[in-house]
């Protein structure tokens, strides 16, 4: 199969402060989108990267020389942006990794592992075991403590046979379903999603302290 990555970068970054689209925020001198794109392209299986940016926002200068595809304008929800990226992606790519620009520290080897698993099994995601005991809480009270051995924190990239991802997005649209990741939409089809153990340092930059921690790690 021929693999490409969709790099979703059309969020507003509200929890980071919201002054600049998050993907354009610099981390130790380079934008999140440039770092994420470079990590994806460093994986030999990835032939192309399709960026998705807020409408009217151009690629930053430091991503300009990476040879990315022409950016597609994103949508209101993450899944709308994924859909826009998938529609823009040339048809001959039949294996697709969807990655958040907000995860600039992903390792190329992890990208390769999740793509290989998705090629073999249709759908796969990177995830790490959770360290904390998690509680289900309603109205300020604990209603359940799910066994920790079964709990994993999902990351990106998440990779799929293109047709399966297309179907999952279309079905979510017709059912009025919103998912915080692509895998949830594929799960809703009843399809299996393989779990590939990822790296703890593939953290998502969400809050200002995440950016500070990533800066320290890079030094
Ligand atoms: N994303 C997107 N289109 C959207 C929403 C999110 O492309 N409509 C992308 C973001 O750019 C990010 C990834 O999805 O790379 C994960 O989203 P998140 O971390 O929530 O980023 P933001 O939505 O930008 O941040 P916030 O929720 O704080 O506004
Ligand atoms: Mg968001």
Coordinates of C-alpha atoms and ligand atoms in Angstrom, one line a residue:
X1 CA 0.0 0.0 0.0
X2 CA 1.1 3.6 -0.5
X3 CA 1.0 5.7 2.7
X4 CA 0.5 9.4 3.3
X5 CA -0.1 11.4 6.5
X6 CA -2.8 13.9 7.1
X7 CA -1.5 16.5 9.6
X8 CA -4.4 18.3 11.3
X9 CA -3.4 21.8 12.3
X10 CA -6.6 23.7 12.0
X11 CA -7.5 24.0 15.7
X12 CA -7.5 27.4 17.5
X13 CA -5.3 26.5 20.4
X14 CA -7.7 28.1 22.9
X15 CA -6.3 26.3 25.9
X16 CA -2.8 27.5 24.9
X17 CA -4.0 31.1 24.9
X18 CA -5.6 31.3 21.5
X19 CA -3.6 34.3 20.2
X20 CA -2.0 32.3 17.3
X21 CA -3.3 29.0 15.7
X22 CA -1.5 26.4 17.9
X23 CA 0.3 24.8 15.0
X24 CA 2.2 28.0 14.3
X25 CA 3.4 28.4 17.9
X26 CA 7.2 27.9 18.1
X27 CA 8.7 25.2 20.3
X28 CA 12.4 25.9 20.8
X29 CA 12.5 28.1 17.7
X30 CA 10.5 25.9 15.3
X31 CA 6.8 25.8 14.8
X32 CA 4.8 22.8 16.0
X33 CA 3.6 22.0 12.5
X34 CA 7.1 22.1 11.0
X35 CA 8.4 19.7 13.7
X36 CA 5.5 17.3 13.3
X37 CA 5.7 17.3 9.5
X38 CA 9.5 16.6 9.7
X39 CA 9.0 13.7 12.0
X40 CA 6.4 12.2 9.7
X41 CA 8.6 12.6 6.6
X42 CA 11.5 11.0 8.5
X43 CA 9.5 7.8 8.4
X44 CA 10.5 6.1 5.1
X45 CA 6.9 4.7 4.5
X46 CA 5.4 8.2 4.5
X47 CA 5.4 9.4 0.9
X48 CA 3.5 12.7 1.4
X49 CA 2.1 15.0 4.1
X50 CA -1.3 16.7 3.6
X51 CA -1.5 19.6 6.1
X52 CA -4.9 21.0 7.2
X53 CA -4.8 24.6 8.4
X54 CA -7.4 27.2 9.4
X55 CA -9.0 28.8 6.3
X56 CA -6.9 31.7 5.2
X57 CA -3.8 30.7 7.2
X58 CA -0.6 29.8 5.2
X59 CA 2.1 27.4 6.1
X60 CA 4.8 29.0 8.3
X61 CA 8.1 29.7 6.6
X62 CA 9.9 26.9 8.5
X63 CA 7.5 24.4 6.9
X64 CA 7.9 25.9 3.5
X65 CA 10.9 23.8 2.3
X66 CA 9.6 20.4 3.5
X67 CA 7.7 19.7 0.3
X68 CA 4.3 19.3 1.9
X69 CA 1.1 19.1 -0.2
X70 CA -1.0 22.2 -0.7
X71 CA -2.8 22.9 2.6
X72 CA -6.5 22.1 2.9
X73 CA -8.8 24.4 4.9
X74 CA -10.0 22.8 8.1
X75 CA -13.4 22.7 9.7
X76 CA -15.1 23.4 13.0
X77 CA -14.4 20.1 14.6
X78 CA -11.3 17.9 14.4
X79 CA -13.1 15.3 12.4
X80 CA -14.2 18.0 9.9
X81 CA -10.6 18.8 9.4
X82 CA -9.6 15.2 9.0
X83 CA -12.3 14.9 6.3
X84 CA -11.1 18.0 4.5
X85 CA -7.6 16.5 4.5
X86 CA -8.8 13.2 3.2
X87 CA -10.7 14.8 0.4
X88 CA -7.7 16.8 -0.6
X89 CA -5.3 13.9 -0.5
X90 CA -4.4 12.4 -3.9
X91 CA -6.4 9.2 -4.5
X92 CA -3.4 6.8 -4.9
X93 CA -2.6 6.9 -1.2
X94 CA -4.6 4.1 0.2
X95 CA -3.0 3.9 3.7
X96 CA -3.4 7.1 5.8
X97 CA -1.9 8.1 9.1
X98 CA -3.7 11.0 10.8
X99 CA -1.5 13.0 13.1
X100 CA -2.0 16.1 15.3
X101 CA 0.3 19.0 14.7
X102 CA 0.0 19.4 18.5
X103 CA 2.3 16.3 18.9
X104 CA 5.6 17.6 17.5
X105 CA 7.8 15.1 19.3
X106 CA 6.6 11.8 17.7
X107 CA 9.3 9.4 16.7
X108 CA 9.6 8.3 13.1
X109 CA 9.9 4.7 14.3
X110 CA 6.6 4.9 16.1
X111 CA 5.0 6.3 12.9
X112 CA 6.4 3.2 11.0
X113 CA 5.0 0.8 13.6
X114 CA 1.5 2.2 13.6
X115 CA 1.4 2.2 9.7
X116 CA 2.6 -1.4 9.6
X117 CA -0.1 -2.5 12.0
X118 CA -2.8 -0.6 10.1
X119 CA -1.7 -2.0 6.8
X120 CA -2.0 -5.5 8.3
X121 CA -5.2 -5.0 10.3
X122 CA -7.1 -2.1 8.8
X123 CA -6.8 0.4 11.7
X124 CA -4.3 1.0 14.5
X125 CA -3.4 3.7 17.0
X126 CA -0.4 4.5 19.2
X127 CA -1.2 4.5 22.9
X128 CA 0.5 4.3 26.3
X129 CA -0.5 2.7 29.5
X130 CA -2.0 5.2 32.0
X131 CA 0.0 5.7 35.1
X132 CA -2.8 7.2 37.2
X133 CA -5.8 5.4 38.5
X134 CA -8.7 6.9 36.6
X135 CA -12.2 7.5 38.0
X136 CA -15.5 8.0 36.2
X137 CA -17.1 11.0 37.9
X138 CA -20.6 12.3 37.7
X139 CA -21.9 15.3 39.7
X140 CA -18.7 15.5 41.7
X141 CA -18.9 11.8 42.9
X142 CA -17.0 8.8 41.8
X143 CA -19.3 6.3 40.0
X144 CA -16.7 3.8 38.9
X145 CA -13.0 2.9 39.0
X146 CA -12.2 1.0 35.8
X147 CA -9.3 -1.5 36.2
X148 CA -6.1 0.3 35.3
X149 CA -4.6 -2.6 33.5
X150 CA -7.2 -2.1 30.8
X151 CA -6.7 1.6 30.4
X152 CA -4.5 3.2 27.7
X153 CA -4.1 6.8 26.7
X154 CA -4.6 7.2 22.9
X155 CA -2.1 9.2 20.9
X156 CA -1.5 10.0 17.3
X157 CA -0.7 9.0 14.6
X158 CA -3.7 6.8 14.1
X159 CA -3.5 4.9 10.8
X160 CA -6.2 3.4 8.6
X161 CA -6.9 1.9 5.3
X162 CA -8.2 4.9 3.5
X163 CA -11.6 3.5 2.6
X164 CA -12.3 2.5 6.2
X165 CA -11.5 6.0 7.5
X166 CA -13.6 7.5 4.7
X167 CA -16.5 5.3 5.7
X168 CA -16.1 6.1 9.4
X169 CA -16.1 9.8 8.8
X170 CA -19.2 9.6 6.5
X171 CA -21.1 7.4 9.0
X172 CA -20.3 9.9 11.8
X173 CA -21.6 12.7 9.7
X174 CA -24.9 10.9 8.9
X175 CA -25.3 9.8 12.5
X176 CA -24.5 13.2 14.0
X177 CA -21.6 11.6 16.0
X178 CA -18.6 13.6 17.2
X179 CA -15.4 11.8 18.2
X180 CA -12.3 13.3 19.8
X181 CA -10.1 10.9 17.8
X182 CA -10.5 9.1 14.5
X183 CA -10.3 5.7 16.1
X184 CA -13.6 6.3 18.0
X185 CA -15.4 6.8 14.7
X186 CA -13.9 3.6 13.3
X187 CA -14.8 1.7 16.5
X188 CA -18.4 2.9 16.0
X189 CA -18.5 1.0 12.7
X190 CA -17.8 -2.1 14.7
X191 CA -14.3 -2.4 13.1
X192 CA -11.3 -3.5 15.1
X193 CA -8.5 -1.0 16.0
X194 CA -5.1 -2.5 16.9
X195 CA -3.2 -0.9 19.7
X196 CA 0.5 -0.2 19.2
X197 CA 2.5 0.8 22.3
X198 CA 3.8 4.3 21.8
X199 CA 6.3 6.5 23.6
X200 CA 5.6 8.7 26.6
X201 CA 7.4 11.6 25.1
X202 CA 4.9 11.8 22.2
X203 CA 2.9 14.3 24.4
X204 CA 0.2 16.6 23.1
X205 CA 0.8 20.3 23.6
X206 CA -2.4 21.5 25.0
X207 CA -1.7 23.9 27.9
X208 CA 1.1 26.4 28.3
X209 CA 2.9 24.1 30.8
X210 CA 3.1 21.4 28.1
X211 CA 5.0 23.8 25.9
X212 CA 7.4 24.7 28.7
X213 CA 7.9 21.0 29.5
X214 CA 8.6 20.1 25.8
X215 CA 11.1 23.0 25.6
X216 CA 13.0 21.6 28.6
X217 CA 13.0 18.1 27.1
X218 CA 14.5 19.4 23.9
X219 CA 17.4 21.2 25.7
Ligands
LIG1 N1 -7.7 20.3 15.0 C1 -8.1 20.6 13.7 N2 -9.3 21.2 13.4 C2 -10.2 21.5 14.5 C3 -9.8 21.1 15.8 C4 -8.5 20.6 16.0 O1 -7.3 20.4 12.8 N3 -11.3 22.0 14.2 C5 -6.4 19.8 15.2 C6 -5.5 20.7 16.1 O2 -4.9 21.7 15.2 C7 -4.5 19.8 16.8 C8 -5.3 18.5 16.9 O3 -6.5 18.6 16.0 O4 -3.4 19.6 16.0 C9 -5.7 18.2 18.3 O5 -6.6 19.2 18.7 P1 -6.3 20.0 20.1 O6 -5.1 19.6 20.8 O7 -7.6 20.2 20.8 O8 -5.9 21.5 19.4 P2 -6.8 22.8 19.4 O9 -8.2 22.5 19.0 O10 -6.1 23.7 18.5 O11 -6.7 23.3 20.9 P3 -7.9 23.8 21.8 O12 -8.9 22.7 21.9 O13 -7.2 24.2 23.1 O14 -8.5 25.0 21.1
LIG2 MG1 -9.4 21.3 20.4

